[in-house]
Short mmCIF file of C-alpha atoms and ligand atoms in Angstrom, two decimals:
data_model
loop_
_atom_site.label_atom_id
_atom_site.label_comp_id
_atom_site.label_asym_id
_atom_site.label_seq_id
_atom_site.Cartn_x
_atom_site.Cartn_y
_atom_site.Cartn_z
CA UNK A 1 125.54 57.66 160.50
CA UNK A 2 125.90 59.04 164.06
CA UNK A 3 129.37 57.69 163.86
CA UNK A 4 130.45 60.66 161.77
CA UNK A 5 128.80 63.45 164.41
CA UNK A 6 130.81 65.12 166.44
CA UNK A 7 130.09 63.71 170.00
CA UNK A 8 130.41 65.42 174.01
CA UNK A 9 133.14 63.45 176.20
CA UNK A 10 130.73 60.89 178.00
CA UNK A 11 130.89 61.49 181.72
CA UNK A 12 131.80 57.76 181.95
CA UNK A 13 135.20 57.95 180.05
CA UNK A 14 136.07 61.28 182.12
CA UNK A 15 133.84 62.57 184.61
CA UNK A 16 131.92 65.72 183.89
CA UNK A 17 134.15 67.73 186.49
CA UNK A 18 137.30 67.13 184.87
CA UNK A 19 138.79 68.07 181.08
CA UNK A 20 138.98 71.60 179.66
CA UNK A 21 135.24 72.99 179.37
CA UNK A 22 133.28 73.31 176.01
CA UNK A 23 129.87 73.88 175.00
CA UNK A 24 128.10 70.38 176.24
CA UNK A 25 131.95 68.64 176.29
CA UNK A 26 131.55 68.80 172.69
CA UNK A 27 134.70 69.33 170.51
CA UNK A 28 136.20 72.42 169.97
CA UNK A 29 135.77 73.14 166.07
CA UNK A 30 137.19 75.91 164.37
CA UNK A 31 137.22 76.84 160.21
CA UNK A 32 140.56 75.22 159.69
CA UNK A 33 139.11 71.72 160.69
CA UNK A 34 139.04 69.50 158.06
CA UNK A 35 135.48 68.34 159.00
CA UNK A 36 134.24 72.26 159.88
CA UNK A 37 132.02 71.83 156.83
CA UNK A 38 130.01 69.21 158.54
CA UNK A 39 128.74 70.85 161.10
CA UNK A 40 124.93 71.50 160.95
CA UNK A 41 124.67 73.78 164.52
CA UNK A 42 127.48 75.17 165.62
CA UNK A 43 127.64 76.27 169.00
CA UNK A 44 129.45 80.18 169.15
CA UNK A 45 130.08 82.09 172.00
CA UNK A 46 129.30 86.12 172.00
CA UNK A 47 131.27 87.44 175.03
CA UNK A 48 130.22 90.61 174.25
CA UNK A 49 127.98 93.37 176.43
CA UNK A 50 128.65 96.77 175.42
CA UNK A 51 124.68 97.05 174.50
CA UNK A 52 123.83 96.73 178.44
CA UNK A 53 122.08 99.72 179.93
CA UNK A 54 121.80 98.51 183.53
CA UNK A 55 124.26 96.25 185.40
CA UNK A 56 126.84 95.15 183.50
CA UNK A 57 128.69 91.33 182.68
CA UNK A 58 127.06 89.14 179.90
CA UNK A 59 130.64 89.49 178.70
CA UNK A 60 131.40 86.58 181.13
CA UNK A 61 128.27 84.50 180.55
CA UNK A 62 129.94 82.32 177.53
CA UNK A 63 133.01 80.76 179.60
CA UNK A 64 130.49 80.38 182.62
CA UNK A 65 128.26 78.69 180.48
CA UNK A 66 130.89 76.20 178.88
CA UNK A 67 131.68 75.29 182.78
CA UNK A 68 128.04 74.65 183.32
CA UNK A 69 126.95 72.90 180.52
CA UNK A 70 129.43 69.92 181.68
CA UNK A 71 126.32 69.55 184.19
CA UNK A 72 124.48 68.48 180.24
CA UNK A 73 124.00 64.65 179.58
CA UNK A 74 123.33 63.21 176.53
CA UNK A 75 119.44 62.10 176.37
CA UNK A 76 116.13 64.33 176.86
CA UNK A 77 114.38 62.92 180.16
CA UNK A 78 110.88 63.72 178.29
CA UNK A 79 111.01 63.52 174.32
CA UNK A 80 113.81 61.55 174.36
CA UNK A 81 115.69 63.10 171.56
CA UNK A 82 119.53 62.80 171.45
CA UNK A 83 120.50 65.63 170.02
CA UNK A 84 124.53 65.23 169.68
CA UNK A 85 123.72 61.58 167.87
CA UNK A 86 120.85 63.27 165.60
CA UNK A 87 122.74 66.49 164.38
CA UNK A 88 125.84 67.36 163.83
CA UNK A 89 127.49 70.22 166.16
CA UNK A 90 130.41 71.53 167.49
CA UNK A 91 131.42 74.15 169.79
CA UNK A 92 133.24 76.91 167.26
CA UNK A 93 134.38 78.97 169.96
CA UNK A 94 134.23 82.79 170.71
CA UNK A 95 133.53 85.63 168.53
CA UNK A 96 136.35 88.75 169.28
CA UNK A 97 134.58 91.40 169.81
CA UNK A 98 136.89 94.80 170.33
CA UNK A 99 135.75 96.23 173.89
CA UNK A 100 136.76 99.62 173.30
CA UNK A 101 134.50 99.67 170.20
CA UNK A 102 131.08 99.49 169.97
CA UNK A 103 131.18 99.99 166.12
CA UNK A 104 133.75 97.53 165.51
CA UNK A 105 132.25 94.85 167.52
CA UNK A 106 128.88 95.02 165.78
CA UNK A 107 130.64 94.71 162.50
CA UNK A 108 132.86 92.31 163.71
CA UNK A 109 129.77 90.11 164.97
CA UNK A 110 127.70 90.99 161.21
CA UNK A 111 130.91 89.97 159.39
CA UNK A 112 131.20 86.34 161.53
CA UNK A 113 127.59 85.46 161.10
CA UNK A 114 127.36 86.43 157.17
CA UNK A 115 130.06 84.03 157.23
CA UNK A 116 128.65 81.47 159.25
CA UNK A 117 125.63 81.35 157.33
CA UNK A 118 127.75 81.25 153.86
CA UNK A 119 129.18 77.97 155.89
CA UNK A 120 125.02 76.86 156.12
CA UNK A 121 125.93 76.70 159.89
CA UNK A 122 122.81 76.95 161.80
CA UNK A 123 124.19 79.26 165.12
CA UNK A 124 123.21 78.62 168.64
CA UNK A 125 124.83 81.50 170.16
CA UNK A 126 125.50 82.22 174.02
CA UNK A 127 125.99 85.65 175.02
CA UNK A 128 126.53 88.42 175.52
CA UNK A 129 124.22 90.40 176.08
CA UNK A 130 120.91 90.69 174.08
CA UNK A 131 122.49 93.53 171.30
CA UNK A 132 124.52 90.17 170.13
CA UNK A 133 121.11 88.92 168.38
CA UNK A 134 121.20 91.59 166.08
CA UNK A 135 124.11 90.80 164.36
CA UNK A 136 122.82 87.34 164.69
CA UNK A 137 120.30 88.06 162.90
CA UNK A 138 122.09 89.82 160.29
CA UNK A 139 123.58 86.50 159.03
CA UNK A 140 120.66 84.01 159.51
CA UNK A 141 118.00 86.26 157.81
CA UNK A 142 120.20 86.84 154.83
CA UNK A 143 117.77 85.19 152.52
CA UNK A 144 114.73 86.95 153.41
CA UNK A 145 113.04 88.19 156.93
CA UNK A 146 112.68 85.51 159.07
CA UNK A 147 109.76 85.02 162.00
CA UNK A 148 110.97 84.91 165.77
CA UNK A 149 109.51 83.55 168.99
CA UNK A 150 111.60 85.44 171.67
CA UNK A 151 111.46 84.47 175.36
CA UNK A 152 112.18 87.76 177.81
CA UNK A 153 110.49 90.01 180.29
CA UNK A 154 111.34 92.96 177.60
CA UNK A 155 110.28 93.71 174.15
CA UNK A 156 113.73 95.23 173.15
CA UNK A 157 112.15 97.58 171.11
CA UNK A 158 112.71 100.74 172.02
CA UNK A 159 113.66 103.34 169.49
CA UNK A 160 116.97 104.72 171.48
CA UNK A 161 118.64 105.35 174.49
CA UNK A 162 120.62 108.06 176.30
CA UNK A 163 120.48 110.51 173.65
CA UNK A 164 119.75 108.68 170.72
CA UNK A 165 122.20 105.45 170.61
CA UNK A 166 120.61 103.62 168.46
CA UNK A 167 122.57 100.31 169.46
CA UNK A 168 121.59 98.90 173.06
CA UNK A 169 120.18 95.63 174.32
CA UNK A 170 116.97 97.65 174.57
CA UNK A 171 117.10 98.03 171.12
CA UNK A 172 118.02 94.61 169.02
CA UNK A 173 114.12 93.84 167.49
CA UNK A 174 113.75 97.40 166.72
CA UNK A 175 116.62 97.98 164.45
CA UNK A 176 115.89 93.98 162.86
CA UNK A 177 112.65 95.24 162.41
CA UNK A 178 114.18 98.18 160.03
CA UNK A 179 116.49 96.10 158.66
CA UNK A 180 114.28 93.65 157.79
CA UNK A 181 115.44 90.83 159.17
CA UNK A 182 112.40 90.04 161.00
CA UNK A 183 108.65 90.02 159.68
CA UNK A 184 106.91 91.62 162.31
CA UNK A 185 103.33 90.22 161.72
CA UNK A 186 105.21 87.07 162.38
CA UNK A 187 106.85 87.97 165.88
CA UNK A 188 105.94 87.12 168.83
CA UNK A 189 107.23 87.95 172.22
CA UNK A 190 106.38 86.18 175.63
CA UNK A 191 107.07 87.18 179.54
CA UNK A 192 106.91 90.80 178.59
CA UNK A 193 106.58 92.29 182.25
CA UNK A 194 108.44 94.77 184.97
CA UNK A 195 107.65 98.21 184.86
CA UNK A 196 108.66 100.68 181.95
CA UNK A 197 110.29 104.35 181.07
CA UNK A 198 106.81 104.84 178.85
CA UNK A 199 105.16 102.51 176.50
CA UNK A 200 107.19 103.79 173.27
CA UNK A 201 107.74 100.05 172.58
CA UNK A 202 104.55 98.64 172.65
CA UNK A 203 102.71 100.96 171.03
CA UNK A 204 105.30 100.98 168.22
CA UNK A 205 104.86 96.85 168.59
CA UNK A 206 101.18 97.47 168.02
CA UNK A 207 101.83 99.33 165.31
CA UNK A 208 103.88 97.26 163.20
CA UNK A 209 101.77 94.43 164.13
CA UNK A 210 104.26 91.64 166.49
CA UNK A 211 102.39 89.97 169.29
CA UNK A 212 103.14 90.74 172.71
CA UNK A 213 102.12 88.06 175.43
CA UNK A 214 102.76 89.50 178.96
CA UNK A 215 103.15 87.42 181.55
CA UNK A 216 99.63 87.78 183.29
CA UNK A 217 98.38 86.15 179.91
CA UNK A 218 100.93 83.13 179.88
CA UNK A 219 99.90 82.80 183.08
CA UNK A 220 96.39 82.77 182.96
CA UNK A 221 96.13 80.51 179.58
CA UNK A 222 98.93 77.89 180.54
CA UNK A 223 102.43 77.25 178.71
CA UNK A 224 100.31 75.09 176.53
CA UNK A 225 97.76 77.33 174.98
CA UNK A 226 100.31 80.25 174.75
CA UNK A 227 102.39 78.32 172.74
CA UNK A 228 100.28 76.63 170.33
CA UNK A 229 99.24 80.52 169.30
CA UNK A 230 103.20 81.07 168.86
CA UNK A 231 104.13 78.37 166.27
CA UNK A 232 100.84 79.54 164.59
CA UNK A 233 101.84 82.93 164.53
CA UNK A 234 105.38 81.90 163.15
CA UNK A 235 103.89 79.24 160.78
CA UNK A 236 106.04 76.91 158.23
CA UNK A 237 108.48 79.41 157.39
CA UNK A 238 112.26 80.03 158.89
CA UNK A 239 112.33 81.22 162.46
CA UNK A 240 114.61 82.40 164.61
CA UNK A 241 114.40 81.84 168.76
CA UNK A 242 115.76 84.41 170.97
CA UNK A 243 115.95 83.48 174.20
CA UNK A 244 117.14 86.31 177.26
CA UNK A 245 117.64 84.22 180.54
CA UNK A 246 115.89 87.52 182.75
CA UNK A 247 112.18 85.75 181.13
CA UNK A 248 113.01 83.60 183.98
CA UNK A 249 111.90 84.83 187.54
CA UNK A 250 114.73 86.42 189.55
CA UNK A 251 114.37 83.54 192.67
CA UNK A 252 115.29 81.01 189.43
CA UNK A 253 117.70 83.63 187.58
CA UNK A 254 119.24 86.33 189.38
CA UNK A 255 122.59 86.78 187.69
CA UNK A 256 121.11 88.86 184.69
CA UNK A 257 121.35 92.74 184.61
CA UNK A 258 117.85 93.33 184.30
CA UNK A 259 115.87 91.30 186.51
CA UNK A 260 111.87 91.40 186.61
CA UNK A 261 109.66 90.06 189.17
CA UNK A 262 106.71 87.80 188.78
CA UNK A 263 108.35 85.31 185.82
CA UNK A 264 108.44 81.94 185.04
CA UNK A 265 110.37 79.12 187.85
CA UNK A 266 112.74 77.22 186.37
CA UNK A 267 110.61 74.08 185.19
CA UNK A 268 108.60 76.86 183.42
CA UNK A 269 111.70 78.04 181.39
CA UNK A 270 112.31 74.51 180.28
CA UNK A 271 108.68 73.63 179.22
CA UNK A 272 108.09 76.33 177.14
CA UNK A 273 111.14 74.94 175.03
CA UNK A 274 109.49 71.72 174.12
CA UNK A 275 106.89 73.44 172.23
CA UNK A 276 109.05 74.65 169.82
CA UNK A 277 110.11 71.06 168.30
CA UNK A 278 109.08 71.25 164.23
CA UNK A 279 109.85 74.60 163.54
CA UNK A 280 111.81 75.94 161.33
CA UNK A 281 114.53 77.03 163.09
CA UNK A 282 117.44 78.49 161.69
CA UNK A 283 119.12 79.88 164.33
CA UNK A 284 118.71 80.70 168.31
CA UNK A 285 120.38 82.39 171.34
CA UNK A 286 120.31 82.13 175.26
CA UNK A 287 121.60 85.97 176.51
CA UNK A 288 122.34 87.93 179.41
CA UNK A 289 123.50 85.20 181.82
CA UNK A 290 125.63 87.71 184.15
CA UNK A 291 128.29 85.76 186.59
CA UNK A 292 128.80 88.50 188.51
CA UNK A 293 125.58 88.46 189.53
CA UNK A 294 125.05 84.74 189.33
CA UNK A 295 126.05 83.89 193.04
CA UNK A 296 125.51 80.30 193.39
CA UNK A 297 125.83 79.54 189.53
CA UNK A 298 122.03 78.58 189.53
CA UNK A 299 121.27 81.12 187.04
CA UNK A 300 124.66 79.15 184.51
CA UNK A 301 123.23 76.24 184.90
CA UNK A 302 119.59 76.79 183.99
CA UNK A 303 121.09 78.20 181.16
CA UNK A 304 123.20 76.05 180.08
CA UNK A 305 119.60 73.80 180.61
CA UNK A 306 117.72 76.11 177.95
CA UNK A 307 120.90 75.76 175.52
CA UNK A 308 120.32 71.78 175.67
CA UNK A 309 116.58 72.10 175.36
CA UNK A 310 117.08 74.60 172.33
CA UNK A 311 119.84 71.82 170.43
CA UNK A 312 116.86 68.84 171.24
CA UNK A 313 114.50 71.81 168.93
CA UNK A 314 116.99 72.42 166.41
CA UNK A 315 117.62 68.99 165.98
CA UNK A 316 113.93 68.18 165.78
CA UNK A 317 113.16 71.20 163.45
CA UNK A 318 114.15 69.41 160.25
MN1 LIG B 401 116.34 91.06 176.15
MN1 LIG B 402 115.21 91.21 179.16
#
């Protein structure tokens, strides 16, 4: 059976330094491939951050992130799940987005994930910054609001921004919510910390009922605890996991736009990840990896670390 999955280049036919980069080595799949339709997860980069408030250059995080996942081997050192001989998946390559347009872009994303999920491709996209999820969203949620666990030091739920754009990476959960992609009562956020314009967000997260778990809190009650409270928030039912790489502390990840103090290290970032293995996942995302800021490539490579850790839960979520 595993003979018919796609599989990475194995580091022992050509080292992991050499060949053109993709997504974990895998191949590069596109719609006209005659073997597109088997593809259960399909890898998708989102090189995309016209949503960013702060510092700017998610838009480079998805071709940084191919380089570093050649770093990826094939095995998980803990659960041992191989993902790439349990699932099906292929790296489909980049979504266009139009740079002059914000507009266009969004639609342009909506239109490729409505499509994707036509194709019952389950996404695992790289951004971009976190705006991408929305779109995201729009596609894997098209039968019915889905529940999310979503990994950041933000809520991204503020109503607007500068004057009432409605569209920014501060934004994403708030417009789902209104869409209704997402159930709220069945949302749950974790790392929330930093300090704030005003608490427009949380109150409006109290409101509507999704579960904010700062960081003092996943502190205090252990990875553990915090996370057995997520999957029962999120229950049986599809989820999706959102996952912005600034949850991580700034010594671990500094190449992200909006860094916040006092987060998770980077065996942290990992661990919460194996908690998430039975789910019903139907789609995730690791955003906001920033290369310009991202001056050793530590901040790549843990993410290209989540993104394997994510596949291992997809793969185990069926
Ligand atoms: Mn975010
Ligand atoms: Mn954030």
């Amino acid at each position: 059976m595993s003979d018919t999955f796609f599989k990475p280049v194995s580091g022992f036919d050509l080292p992991r330094f050499a060949g053109v980069p993709t997504f974990m080595r895998l191949p590069h799949v596109d719609k006209a491939h005659d073997r597109y339709g088997d593809i259960d997860i399909g890898l998708v980069g989102a090189p995309w951050d016209a949503g960013t408030t702060n510092r700017p250059g998610p838009r480079h995080g998805p071709r940084q992130l191919r380089d570093a996942s050649t770093m990826i081997r094939a095995e998980h050192p803990v659960t041992r799940v191989r993902p790439f001989e349990a699932t099906n998946m292929a790296d489909l390559g980049d979504i266009g987005p139009n740079p002059a347009s914000l507009d266009d872009s969004l639609k342009r994303f909506t239109e490729y994930f409505q499509s994707l999920k036509g194709d019952g491709i389950r996404p695992l996209m790289v951004g971009g910054d976190h705006l991408c999820t929305l779109p995201a969203l729009r596609g894997v949620a098209a039968d019915g609001p889905l529940g999310m666990i979503h990994f950041d030091s933000h809520t991204d739920l503020y109503h607007s921004y500068f004057d009432g754009q409605m569209y920014t990476h501060g934004t994403p959960f708030r417009r789902a919510i209104e869409e209704g992609l997402l159930d709220p009562k069945r949302v749950v956020q974790i790392g929330i910390r930093g300090t704030m314009y005003d608490s427009e967000d949380i109150d409006f997260a109290a409101g509507v009922g999704v579960r904010i778990i700062r960081i003092e809190e996943l502190f205090r009650r252990g990875t553990e605890d915090v996370m057995a409270e997520a999957r029962e928030i999120v229950g049986d039912q599809p989820i999706y996991v959102s996952y912005d790489i600034d949850f991580v502390d700034p010594a671990f990840a500094p190449g992200t736009g909006t860094p916040e103090v006092g987060g998770p290290n980077s065996f942290q970032a990992i661990e919460v990840c194996r908690h998430l293995y039975g789910l019903n996942i139907l789609g995730a995302d690791l955003v906001e990896v920033s290369p310009p800021f991202d001056q050793t490539g530590g901040t790549a490579f843990l993410g290209a670390s989540i993104i394997f850790e994510l596949l291992c839960a997809m793969t185990a979520s069926r």
